Each structure stands twice: as structure tokens, then as C-alpha cells.
Coordinates of C-alpha atoms and ligand atoms in Angstrom, one line a residue:
X1267 CA -23.9 0.9 -26.1
X1268 CA -20.5 1.9 -27.2
X1269 CA -19.7 5.4 -28.0
X1270 CA -18.8 6.1 -31.6
X1271 CA -15.0 5.7 -32.6
X1272 CA -14.9 9.8 -33.3
X1273 CA -15.7 10.7 -29.9
X1274 CA -12.9 8.7 -28.2
X1275 CA -10.7 11.3 -26.9
X1276 CA -6.7 11.0 -26.3
X1277 CA -5.8 13.4 -23.6
X1278 CA -2.7 14.5 -22.1
X1279 CA -2.3 13.2 -18.6
X1280 CA 0.0 13.6 -15.6
X1281 CA 0.5 10.7 -13.3
X1282 CA 2.4 11.6 -10.3
X1283 CA 4.3 8.6 -8.9
X1284 CA 6.2 5.8 -10.3
X1285 CA 5.4 3.1 -7.9
X1286 CA 3.2 0.0 -8.3
X1287 CA 0.0 2.0 -8.9
X1288 CA 1.7 4.9 -10.9
X1289 CA 3.4 2.1 -13.4
X1290 CA 0.1 0.4 -14.2
X1291 CA -1.7 3.8 -14.8
X1292 CA 1.0 5.1 -17.1
X1293 CA 0.8 1.7 -19.1
X1294 CA -2.8 1.7 -19.1
X1295 CA -3.3 5.3 -19.8
X1296 CA -1.1 4.6 -22.8
X1297 CA -2.9 1.6 -24.2
X1298 CA -6.3 3.7 -24.4
X1299 CA -3.9 6.3 -26.4
X1300 CA -3.6 9.1 -24.0
X1301 CA 0.1 10.8 -23.9
X1302 CA 1.4 10.3 -20.6
X1303 CA 4.0 12.0 -18.5
X1304 CA 5.0 10.5 -15.2
X1305 CA 6.5 12.5 -12.7
X1306 CA 8.7 10.7 -10.0
X1307 CA 10.5 12.4 -7.3
X1308 CA 12.8 9.4 -7.0
X1309 CA 15.9 8.3 -9.2
X1310 CA 14.2 5.0 -9.9
X1311 CA 10.7 3.4 -10.1
X1312 CA 9.2 1.1 -7.5
X1313 CA 8.1 3.4 -5.1
X1314 CA 7.8 1.9 -1.5
X1315 CA 9.8 -1.0 -2.9
X1316 CA 12.9 0.7 -3.4
X1317 CA 14.6 0.0 0.1
X1318 CA 17.4 2.5 1.4
X1319 CA 19.3 2.0 4.9
X1320 CA 18.7 5.4 5.4
X1321 CA 15.4 6.7 7.2
X1322 CA 14.3 10.4 8.4
X1323 CA 16.3 12.2 10.8
X1324 CA 13.1 12.9 12.8
X1325 CA 12.4 9.2 14.1
X1326 CA 8.7 10.3 14.9
X1327 CA 8.5 11.7 11.4
X1328 CA 6.8 15.0 12.9
X1329 CA 8.6 18.1 11.6
X1330 CA 7.1 18.8 8.5
X1331 CA 10.3 20.6 6.9
X1332 CA 11.9 17.2 7.4
X1333 CA 13.6 15.6 4.6
X1334 CA 11.1 13.1 3.4
X1335 CA 12.6 9.4 2.8
X1336 CA 9.8 7.7 1.0
X1337 CA 10.0 4.3 1.8
X1338 CA 8.8 2.5 4.8
X1339 CA 10.4 -1.1 3.6
X1340 CA 12.7 -2.8 6.5
X1341 CA 15.5 -4.9 5.8
X1342 CA 13.7 -8.4 6.9
X1343 CA 10.5 -7.6 5.2
X1344 CA 8.7 -10.4 3.3
X1345 CA 5.4 -9.7 1.4
X1346 CA 2.7 -10.4 3.2
X1347 CA 0.6 -12.1 0.7
X1348 CA 1.3 -14.9 -1.6
X1349 CA 2.9 -14.1 -4.6
X1350 CA 0.6 -15.3 -7.2
X1351 CA -2.4 -13.5 -6.1
X1352 CA -0.5 -10.3 -5.4
X1353 CA 0.8 -9.2 -9.2
X1354 CA -0.9 -7.4 -11.8
X1355 CA -3.6 -9.7 -13.7
X1356 CA -1.4 -9.8 -16.8
X1357 CA 1.9 -10.1 -15.3
X1358 CA 1.9 -12.8 -12.7
X1359 CA 4.4 -12.3 -9.7
X1360 CA 6.0 -15.7 -10.9
X1361 CA 9.7 -16.5 -10.4
X1362 CA 11.3 -14.6 -13.4
X1363 CA 15.0 -15.2 -14.7
X1364 CA 17.8 -13.2 -13.3
X1365 CA 18.5 -9.6 -14.9
X1366 CA 21.8 -8.0 -15.2
X1367 CA 23.4 -10.8 -12.8
X1368 CA 21.1 -10.5 -10.2
X1369 CA 19.8 -13.7 -8.4
X1370 CA 15.9 -14.0 -7.8
X1371 CA 13.9 -14.9 -4.7
X1372 CA 11.9 -17.8 -5.5
X1373 CA 9.8 -18.2 -2.6
X1374 CA 6.1 -17.7 -2.0
X1375 CA 6.5 -15.0 0.4
X1376 CA 9.6 -13.2 -1.4
X1377 CA 11.5 -10.5 -0.2
X1378 CA 11.0 -6.7 -0.7
X1379 CA 14.5 -7.1 -3.4
X1380 CA 12.1 -9.5 -5.3
X1381 CA 8.9 -6.9 -5.4
X1382 CA 11.2 -4.1 -6.4
X1383 CA 12.8 -6.5 -9.3
X1384 CA 9.0 -7.5 -10.6
X1385 CA 8.1 -3.8 -10.8
X1386 CA 11.2 -3.2 -12.7
X1387 CA 10.7 -6.1 -15.0
X1388 CA 7.3 -5.0 -15.5
X1389 CA 8.3 -1.2 -16.2
X1390 CA 11.3 -3.0 -18.5
X1391 CA 8.5 -5.1 -20.5
X1392 CA 6.0 -3.0 -21.2
X1393 CA 8.2 -0.1 -22.0
X1394 CA 7.0 2.6 -19.0
X1395 CA 10.6 4.2 -18.1
X1396 CA 10.5 6.4 -21.0
X1397 CA 7.6 8.2 -19.8
X1398 CA 8.7 8.7 -16.4
X1399 CA 10.5 12.2 -15.7
X1400 CA 12.6 10.9 -12.5
X1401 CA 13.6 13.3 -9.7
X1402 CA 11.1 15.9 -10.2
X1403 CA 8.6 16.0 -7.8
X1404 CA 5.1 17.7 -8.2
X1405 CA 4.9 20.9 -5.9
X1406 CA 1.4 21.6 -7.1
X1407 CA -1.8 20.7 -8.9
X1408 CA -4.8 23.0 -9.2
X1409 CA -7.6 23.2 -11.8
X1410 CA -7.1 25.7 -14.7
X1411 CA -10.3 26.4 -16.4
X1412 CA -11.4 22.5 -17.7
X1413 CA -7.8 21.7 -17.3
X1414 CA -5.0 21.0 -15.3
X1415 CA -1.9 23.0 -14.2
X1416 CA 1.2 20.8 -12.6
X1417 CA 4.3 22.5 -11.2
X1418 CA 7.4 20.6 -10.4
X1419 CA 10.7 21.0 -9.7
X1420 CA 13.5 18.7 -10.2
X1421 CA 16.8 18.0 -8.5
X1422 CA 18.9 20.6 -10.2
X1423 CA 16.4 23.0 -9.0
X1424 CA 14.8 23.7 -12.9
X1425 CA 10.9 24.3 -11.8
X1426 CA 8.1 23.0 -14.2
X1427 CA 4.7 24.6 -14.8
X1428 CA 2.3 22.9 -17.4
X1429 CA -0.9 22.3 -18.3
X1430 CA -2.5 18.7 -18.7
X1431 CA -6.2 17.7 -19.5
X1432 CA -6.1 15.2 -16.8
X1433 CA -4.0 14.6 -13.2
X1434 CA -3.8 10.7 -12.1
X1435 CA -2.5 10.8 -8.6
X1436 CA -0.5 7.8 -7.6
X1437 CA 1.8 9.2 -4.7
X1438 CA 1.2 6.6 -2.5
X1439 CA 0.4 6.5 1.4
X1440 CA 2.8 4.8 3.9
X1441 CA 5.0 7.8 3.9
X1442 CA 3.4 10.4 6.4
X1443 CA 3.1 8.2 9.7
X1444 CA 0.4 8.3 12.3
X1445 CA 1.6 8.2 15.8
X1446 CA -0.5 6.9 18.6
X1447 CA -1.3 9.1 21.4
X1448 CA -0.2 7.8 24.5
X1449 CA -1.1 9.8 27.9
X1450 CA 1.9 11.0 29.7
X1451 CA 4.1 10.7 26.6
X1452 CA 5.2 14.4 26.6
X1453 CA 7.4 13.8 30.3
X1454 CA 8.2 10.0 29.5
X1455 CA 12.0 10.2 29.2
X1456 CA 12.8 7.4 26.7
X1457 CA 13.2 7.2 22.7
X1458 CA 10.5 6.7 20.3
X1459 CA 10.3 5.8 16.7
X1460 CA 7.7 5.3 14.0
X1461 CA 7.8 1.8 11.8
X1462 CA 8.4 4.2 9.0
X1463 CA 12.1 4.9 10.4
X1464 CA 12.8 1.1 11.2
X1465 CA 15.2 -0.5 9.3
X1466 CA 17.0 -2.9 11.5
X1467 CA 17.2 -4.2 15.0
X1468 CA 20.7 -3.3 16.1
X1469 CA 19.8 0.0 18.1
X1470 CA 17.3 -2.2 20.1
X1471 CA 20.3 -4.4 21.5
X1472 CA 19.5 -5.4 25.4
X1473 CA 17.0 -3.0 25.5
X1474 CA 13.1 -3.3 27.0
X1475 CA 10.8 -1.9 23.9
X1476 CA 7.3 -1.5 23.4
X1477 CA 6.0 -2.0 20.2
X1478 CA 2.4 -0.6 19.8
X1479 CA 0.2 -2.4 17.0
X1480 CA 0.6 -5.9 16.1
X1481 CA -0.9 -5.8 12.5
X1482 CA 1.4 -6.8 9.6
X1483 CA 4.3 -4.4 10.3
X1484 CA 4.2 -4.4 14.3
X1485 CA 4.1 -8.4 13.9
X1486 CA 7.1 -8.4 12.0
X1487 CA 9.2 -5.4 13.6
X1488 CA 8.5 -7.1 17.1
X1489 CA 9.5 -10.6 16.0
X1490 CA 12.7 -8.8 14.5
X1491 CA 14.0 -6.7 17.4
X1492 CA 13.2 -9.4 20.1
X1493 CA 16.4 -11.2 18.5
X1494 CA 18.6 -8.6 20.2
X1495 CA 16.2 -7.2 22.7
X1496 CA 16.0 -7.8 26.4
X1497 CA 12.1 -7.8 26.2
X1498 CA 9.7 -7.1 24.0
X1499 CA 6.0 -5.8 24.9
X1500 CA 3.5 -5.0 22.1
X1501 CA 0.2 -3.1 23.0
X1502 CA -2.3 -3.6 20.7
X1503 CA -6.0 -1.9 21.0
X1504 CA -7.4 -5.3 19.7
X1505 CA -6.3 -7.2 22.8
X1506 CA -8.9 -7.6 25.4
X1507 CA -8.1 -5.5 28.4
X1508 CA -6.9 -8.6 30.5
X1509 CA -4.5 -9.5 27.9
X1510 CA -1.1 -10.6 29.1
X1511 CA 0.9 -13.3 27.6
X1512 CA 4.0 -14.5 26.4
X1513 CA 4.0 -15.7 23.0
X1514 CA 4.5 -19.0 22.0
X1515 CA 8.2 -19.6 21.3
X1516 CA 9.7 -17.0 23.0
X1517 CA 11.0 -16.1 26.2
X1518 CA 10.9 -12.3 25.8
X1519 CA 7.8 -11.0 23.6
X1520 CA 4.6 -10.5 25.5
X1521 CA 1.2 -9.6 24.5
X1522 CA -0.8 -6.5 26.2
X1523 CA -3.8 -4.5 25.6
X1524 CA -3.0 -0.7 25.1
X1525 CA -1.3 1.4 27.2
X1526 CA -2.6 3.1 29.8
X1527 CA 0.1 5.7 30.5
X1528 CA 3.5 6.7 30.4
X1529 CA 5.4 8.4 33.1
X1530 CA 8.4 10.5 34.1
X1531 CA 10.4 7.7 36.0
X1532 CA 10.2 5.7 32.4
X1533 CA 7.7 3.3 33.4
X1534 CA 4.9 2.3 30.7
X1535 CA 1.8 1.3 32.5
X1536 CA -0.7 -1.2 29.9
X1537 CA -4.8 -1.5 30.8
X1538 CA -3.9 -4.8 32.3
X1539 CA -2.3 -3.4 35.4
X1540 CA 1.2 -4.9 34.0
X1541 CA 4.1 -1.8 34.5
X1542 CA 7.4 -1.9 32.4
X1543 CA 10.8 0.0 32.4
X1544 CA 10.8 0.9 28.6
X1545 CA 13.7 2.2 26.8
X1546 CA 12.2 2.6 23.8
X1547 CA 8.6 2.8 22.0
X1548 CA 8.0 1.9 18.3
X1549 CA 4.7 3.2 16.9
X1550 CA 3.5 0.7 14.0
X1551 CA 0.7 2.7 14.2
X1552 CA -0.1 3.2 10.4
X1553 CA 0.0 6.1 8.0
X1554 CA -2.2 9.2 6.9
X1555 CA -2.9 10.0 3.0
X1556 CA -1.0 13.1 2.6
X1557 CA -1.4 15.6 -0.9
X1558 CA 0.9 18.4 0.0
X1559 CA 0.7 19.2 -3.5
X1560 CA -3.0 19.5 -4.0
X1561 CA -5.2 22.5 -4.2
X1562 CA -8.6 21.8 -4.8
X1563 CA -9.9 25.3 -2.8
X1564 CA -10.8 22.8 0.0
X1565 CA -13.2 20.5 -2.1
X1566 CA -11.4 17.4 -1.4
X1567 CA -10.5 17.3 2.2
X1568 CA -8.7 14.6 4.4
X1569 CA -10.3 14.1 7.8
X1570 CA -9.1 11.2 10.1
X1571 CA -7.9 9.5 7.2
X1572 CA -11.1 9.8 4.7
X1573 CA -10.3 11.3 1.4
X1574 CA -13.3 13.1 0.0
X1575 CA -15.7 13.0 -1.3
X1576 CA -14.5 10.5 -3.7
X1577 CA -16.9 8.3 -6.0
X1578 CA -15.6 4.9 -5.3
X1579 CA -12.3 5.7 -3.8
X1580 CA -11.0 7.2 -7.4
X1581 CA -13.1 10.3 -8.8
X1582 CA -13.8 13.5 -6.7
X1583 CA -17.8 14.1 -8.3
X1584 CA -17.2 17.6 -9.2
X1585 CA -13.4 17.3 -10.7
X1586 CA -13.9 14.4 -12.5
X1587 CA -12.6 12.9 -14.8
X1588 CA -9.9 15.7 -15.2
X1589 CA -8.8 14.3 -11.5
X1590 CA -8.5 10.7 -9.8
X1591 CA -6.6 8.9 -7.3
X1592 CA -5.3 5.2 -7.9
X1593 CA -4.4 3.3 -4.8
X1594 CA -6.2 4.6 -1.9
X1595 CA -8.0 1.5 -0.8
X1596 CA -6.2 -0.8 1.7
X1597 CA -7.0 -4.4 3.1
X1598 CA -7.4 -5.4 -0.6
X1599 CA -5.1 -7.0 -3.5
X1600 CA -2.9 -3.8 -4.3
X1601 CA -1.4 -4.5 -7.6
X1602 CA -4.6 -6.2 -9.2
X1603 CA -6.7 -3.0 -7.8
X1604 CA -4.1 -0.7 -9.4
X1605 CA -4.5 -2.0 -12.4
X1606 CA -8.6 -2.4 -12.5
X1607 CA -8.7 1.1 -11.3
X1608 CA -6.0 2.3 -14.0
X1609 CA -8.2 0.9 -16.6
X1610 CA -11.3 2.5 -15.4
X1611 CA -9.6 6.0 -15.3
X1612 CA -8.1 5.6 -18.8
X1613 CA -11.4 4.6 -20.1
X1614 CA -13.4 7.3 -18.7
X1615 CA -10.9 9.9 -19.9
X1616 CA -11.2 8.6 -23.3
X1617 CA -15.1 8.7 -23.3
X1618 CA -15.2 4.8 -23.8
X1619 CA -16.9 4.4 -20.3
X1620 CA -19.0 7.3 -18.6
X1621 CA -19.1 8.4 -15.3
X1622 CA -22.7 9.2 -13.9
X1623 CA -23.8 12.8 -13.2
X1624 CA -22.4 14.4 -10.5
X1625 CA -25.0 14.3 -8.4
X1626 CA -25.3 10.7 -8.9
X1627 CA -21.9 10.1 -7.7
X1628 CA -22.1 12.8 -4.4
X1629 CA -25.5 10.2 -3.8
X1630 CA -23.2 7.4 -3.9
X1631 CA -20.5 8.5 -1.6
X1632 CA -23.2 9.9 1.0
X1633 CA -24.9 6.8 0.9
X1634 CA -21.4 5.1 1.3
X1635 CA -20.7 7.5 4.2
X1636 CA -24.1 6.6 5.9
X1637 CA -23.4 2.8 5.8
X1638 CA -20.1 3.2 6.9
X1639 CA -21.8 5.1 10.0
X1640 CA -24.7 2.7 10.3
X1641 CA -22.1 -0.3 11.0
X1642 CA -20.4 2.0 13.4
X1643 CA -16.9 2.0 11.4
X1644 CA -14.6 4.8 12.3
X1645 CA -14.1 7.7 9.5
X1646 CA -10.4 6.5 9.6
X1647 CA -11.5 2.9 7.8
X1648 CA -13.6 4.6 5.1
X1649 CA -10.9 3.2 2.3
X1650 CA -10.7 0.1 4.2
X1651 CA -12.1 -2.7 1.5
X1652 CA -11.5 -6.1 3.6
X1653 CA -14.6 -8.4 3.4
X1654 CA -15.8 -5.7 0.6
X1655 CA -12.9 -6.2 -1.7
X1656 CA -14.5 -8.7 -3.9
X1657 CA -17.8 -6.8 -4.6
X1658 CA -15.3 -3.5 -5.0
X1659 CA -12.8 -5.3 -7.5
X1660 CA -15.3 -7.0 -9.4
X1661 CA -17.7 -3.9 -10.0
X1662 CA -14.6 -2.0 -11.3
X1663 CA -13.5 -5.2 -13.4
X1664 CA -17.4 -4.8 -14.9
X1665 CA -17.2 -1.0 -15.7
X1666 CA -14.3 -1.9 -17.8
X1667 CA -15.4 -4.9 -19.3
X1668 CA -12.8 -7.2 -17.8
X1669 CA -13.4 -10.7 -16.2
X1670 CA -14.2 -10.7 -12.6
X1671 CA -11.3 -11.6 -10.2
X1672 CA -9.9 -15.4 -10.4
X1673 CA -11.7 -17.4 -7.5
X1674 CA -8.2 -19.0 -6.6
X1675 CA -7.1 -15.1 -6.4
X1676 CA -9.6 -14.3 -3.9
X1677 CA -9.5 -17.8 -2.1
X1678 CA -5.6 -17.0 -1.9
X1679 CA -5.8 -13.7 0.0
X1680 CA -8.8 -14.8 2.2
X1681 CA -6.4 -17.7 3.5
X1682 CA -3.4 -15.5 3.7
X1683 CA -5.2 -13.0 5.6
X1684 CA -6.5 -15.6 7.9
X1685 CA -2.9 -17.4 8.0
X1686 CA -1.3 -13.5 8.8
X1687 CA -3.7 -13.1 11.5
X1688 CA -3.1 -16.7 13.2
X1689 CA 0.2 -17.7 12.9
X1690 CA 2.2 -14.4 12.6
X1691 CA 5.7 -16.4 12.8
X1692 CA 4.7 -19.0 10.2
X1693 CA 2.6 -18.0 8.0
X1694 CA 5.1 -17.3 5.1
X1695 CA 6.9 -20.6 5.0
X1696 CA 3.8 -22.8 5.9
X1697 CA 0.4 -23.2 4.2
X1698 CA -2.1 -25.7 3.0
X1699 CA -3.4 -24.2 0.2
X1700 CA -1.4 -25.7 -2.7
X1701 CA -4.3 -26.8 -4.6
X1702 CA -4.8 -23.0 -5.1
X1703 CA -1.3 -22.5 -6.6
X1704 CA -1.7 -25.1 -8.6
X1705 CA -4.9 -23.6 -10.2
X1706 CA -2.9 -20.2 -10.2
X1707 CA -0.2 -21.4 -12.5
X1708 CA -2.5 -23.7 -14.8
X1709 CA -4.4 -20.4 -15.2
X1710 CA -1.0 -18.4 -16.3
X1711 CA -0.2 -21.2 -18.4
X1712 CA -3.5 -21.3 -19.8
X1713 CA -3.5 -17.6 -20.7
X1714 CA 0.2 -17.9 -22.1
X1715 CA 1.2 -15.6 -19.7
X1716 CA 4.0 -18.3 -18.3
X1717 CA 5.7 -21.1 -20.6
X1718 CA 6.0 -23.9 -17.7
X1719 CA 5.1 -24.8 -14.2
X1720 CA 7.8 -23.7 -12.0
X1721 CA 8.3 -27.4 -10.0
X1722 CA 10.3 -25.8 -7.2
X1723 CA 7.6 -23.7 -6.1
X1724 CA 5.5 -26.5 -5.9
X1725 CA 7.4 -28.6 -4.0
X1726 CA 8.6 -26.0 -1.1
X1727 CA 6.9 -24.8 1.2
X1728 CA 5.0 -27.6 3.4
Ligands
LIG3062 P1 4.2 4.2 -3.7 O1 5.0 2.4 -4.0 O2 4.7 4.7 -2.5 O3 4.7 5.0 -4.9 C1 4.7 6.5 -4.7 C2 5.7 7.1 -5.6 O4 5.4 8.4 -5.4 C3 6.9 7.2 -5.1 O5 7.8 6.3 -6.1 C4 7.0 8.3 -4.6 O6 8.6 8.9 -4.7 C5 6.4 9.2 -5.5 N1 5.9 10.4 -4.9 C6 4.9 10.8 -3.9 N2 5.0 12.2 -4.2 C7 5.1 12.6 -5.2 C8 5.2 14.2 -5.6 N3 5.2 14.9 -4.8 N4 6.4 14.2 -7.1 C9 6.9 13.0 -7.6 N5 6.5 12.0 -7.1 C10 5.6 11.7 -6.2 N6 1.4 -4.6 -0.8 C11 1.2 -6.0 -1.2 O7 0.4 -6.1 -2.4 N7 1.8 -7.2 -0.8 C12 2.6 -6.7 0.5 O8 3.6 -7.7 1.1 C13 3.0 -5.3 1.2 N8 3.4 -5.0 1.8 C14 3.7 -4.0 2.3 C15 4.8 -3.6 3.7 C16 4.5 -2.6 4.3 C17 5.6 -1.9 5.5 C18 3.9 -1.2 3.5 C19 4.1 0.0 4.1 C20 2.8 -1.7 2.3 C21 3.2 -2.9 2.3 N9 2.2 -3.1 1.0 C22 2.1 -4.3 0.3 C23 1.2 -1.8 0.0 C24 2.1 -1.7 -0.8 O9 2.2 0.0 -0.4 C25 1.5 -1.5 -2.0 O10 1.5 -2.4 -2.4 C26 2.0 -0.2 -3.6 O11 3.4 -0.9 -3.5 C27 1.9 0.9 -2.8 O12 1.8 1.6 -4.6 P2 2.0 2.7 -4.7 O13 2.5 3.2 -6.1 O14 0.5 3.4 -4.2 O15 2.5 3.8 -3.6

């Protein structure tokens, strides 16, 4: 039974970050009548998608005192999902009119510039910028009785110390690199860089480069670098130990299993026994969850990339609903998930939707961890959804009374992942699911989210 109107609460809520998660969180919180302040340390909305040619001075980003560059986007980056399934549900990521003379990228897998333009359109459409305090970094979040203290510092050095009813953490998790451990690396004389600090391939001209990791970024970056490098060798732990092959369509891009060790003489030995004299190692080995501003007296920990305890990856049972996290799960439809999680948080804060008791939420977390361990998934995969995403997304949709995800959306992402894994070179320009594009656009038309079908999209690609 829905709670009586008089029990619906309107709270004062801080959102940390104005990326794709923070923007939609702000919109959903305001729709639910909460008053919202979004803290954003950058001068623009868009988070990760705000490309900068600058990178961090420390190429592996190991120095805790370094100046952080937030974005991990490289110049050549195009989306790794088809645009129709990637956008928010009620503001589809379709080709949009120019704005301020900027031309738009109409491709199905557009460049990172188009994603930023889409997020800017979204912020404009829903008047979100008025809620954002730019150039303001949150330095501390901690409980203060039943409320939450948020301390911040802006770029003029002015500090803030405010009390909120709730805090929604949307600070992203692609800024703090994970670096692979390579035996012998300390005495290896070459250069190392993490993909977080990779922008363009120029620095690798005529080099022999080893790229560790062959998922989305590793696959892209190795192809980028092979255009200028002498040789590129991909080391990936998902390859069987005898793997040694030249990738089709190239004469200088080799696939290997993991590195066995690195040596003082500059050589790199792979598990397949092959040896190369390498100039640089590029670590495309992912990122760590990192909340340097969060003080929960040890209640929330990050261990081997498992943030917990969190009920359904969003609410810490003992600190709910005042503290919540949007966007932790990966291998999923990100923007769509941010939107659903945000609706859930907003509705729980207003009291329109209730959470189970703290004990019940803890039981759920414990059962989830037990299942993860039973199936032998490493702890660092706790927030990986992959094949469980539909169940997860539809479960959250049900909590807030939203319809489950559309079939075309789920089929597109499934096919999209398959093409990404099997056709790394061509998946962005060749596909065989035009019928799903048509279904998606018919759906947008039916819901009056667009006014006509974009003919150029239906004609391109094949
Ligand atoms: P972010 O976009 O990182 O935003 C977080 C914001 O919080 C930033 O603006 C940051 O400045 C701010 N912030 C952080 N700390 C503080 C603080 N202390 N105080 C104030 N502000 C703070 N997803 C897709 O759906 N499709 C893709 O094709 C795709 N490609 C990707 C390619 C790469 C290389 C990477 C790394 C990720 C990709 N992703 C993709 C996933 C992507 O991360 C999400 O789509 C999404 O943009 C993340 O949004 P977010 O809001 O969670 O984080």
C-alpha cells in the first residue's frame, strides 16, 4: 500500500559528481521534491566524457599526492555500446540537432565528443546546471547524528561545511588505476603507463609496446598504437598459456597469454615462452573504487575492489537511506542503470518506497557474497553484473513501479557484447541487428520521445 501523502518527505540532499550518474540522480531527486546540491570539482558537467589532452604527470598514477586528471577518455574513443541502448530511458541517445554551431556525430557508435554533447543536452533539457556547484570538491562526508556533514573546497580556496539529510555518491570509478603486478618489473628499465593516462599514440612511434589487458580499452588502445609502433604485443590472462598469434588484418599486433616476468636487460618473457625487447608497457588493467572523502568509521570498506556492505550495490544497511551510491556495478547498461538506481534512491528518501530492515539487508548482502564465493568469482568481481544485469535492472525497476527494460534494449546489449568480444576491429561499423534499431526507434516514436525516424542511421552501417 502506498504511504499517505503526509508521510512523503522532502529532504535536503547532496550529490557528489555531475557525470552521467550525478546528473540523472539530481533530476530524479528533484522530481521527487527533494532539494538538491550537486558538488562537482570540474568546471563542466559530463564527468568521464569531458576529454582533455592532458594526463597525469605520474604515468602510472601511483603518487597519492599527484594532481588528479579525472577523465580516462582517449582521443580516438568511440562508444562500446550502440547508442540506442546506451542512453537514459526517457531521453534517448539519438542523433540530435546542432547546438551552438557544433556539428553532431550521427554514427551508431559515436565518438566521446557526442556522448558529452548528449549529456550537455540532457542537463540543458532538465535545467540541471542550476543545481550544480562547479569547481567544488567534496573533501569529507561523515554522519552527524541522523544527518550528514559535507565539507568541500572550491577552486578559490573557499571551504564549505554543511549539513544534509542525505548524500548520494556519484564520483565515478574510472580514475584510480589498477596496475598489474609483473614479476621483475622493479628492475626492468622500460617505461610504463596506465590507460588512464593514454590519449594519443604518438609517443609510441617505432617502439615495441606490450599492452596488458584486451578488454574494451586494451583492444582499442593496442589498435591505436599499432598504427605508429614497430610491434605491439597484447598480454591477456584470458588467453590460454600457449597462445601466440598475429591478429588478422595486421602485421605487427600479436596476442599472448600473461607476462611471466620482466628482466633487467629490457626483455619481457610471456607464459608461452616468447621473449620481446620492449620499450613500454601499457597497463589496460582497469580501475579501483575510491572514496577518499568518505568517513564511515570503517563501516564501509573497499577490499579487492568490493565496496561493502551494500544492499543491491546501492545502500549500506546501517547507514541507509542517508548514504547511497549510484553507478557501482559494471558490465551493464550504465546510464539506464543510473536512472533506475536514482529513481530508487529518490523514492526511498521520500518514503514512497521502503527498504527492508537493516538485518534483512545484511542477510541479502551475506547471501550475495556466499553465492559469489560458491561460483568461484573473485571478490573484485562483486560489482560485475554481466549475465545478471537483466534480473538486477528489472528488480530495481519493480521497486519504483517502472516497467522492466525493453526487450530490444537487452538484446542489443547482448549482441553488442558479443560483437565487442569477437569482432574487436569492426564491431562499431558492422552489425546484423538492424531490426533492433527499428524496434528501438519505433518505441521512441510511440512514447513521443522523438518526432521522426532518422533515415541516415537506418541506411548506414552495413
Ligand atoms: P564520471 O563520469 O566519472 O563522473 C564522476 C564525476 O564526479 C566527475 O565529474 C568528477 O569530477 C566528480 N567528482 C569526483 N570526485 C569528486 C569530489 N570529491 N567532489 C566533487 N566532484 C567529484 N559506458 C557506456 O555506457 N558506454 C561506453 O561506451 C563507455 N565507454 C567507456 C570508456 C572508458 C575508457 C571508460 C573508462 C568508461 C566507459 N564507460 C562507458 C563507462 C562510463 O564510466 C559510464 O558510462 C559513465 O560515464 C560513468 O559516469 P559516472 O557519473 O558514474 O562517473
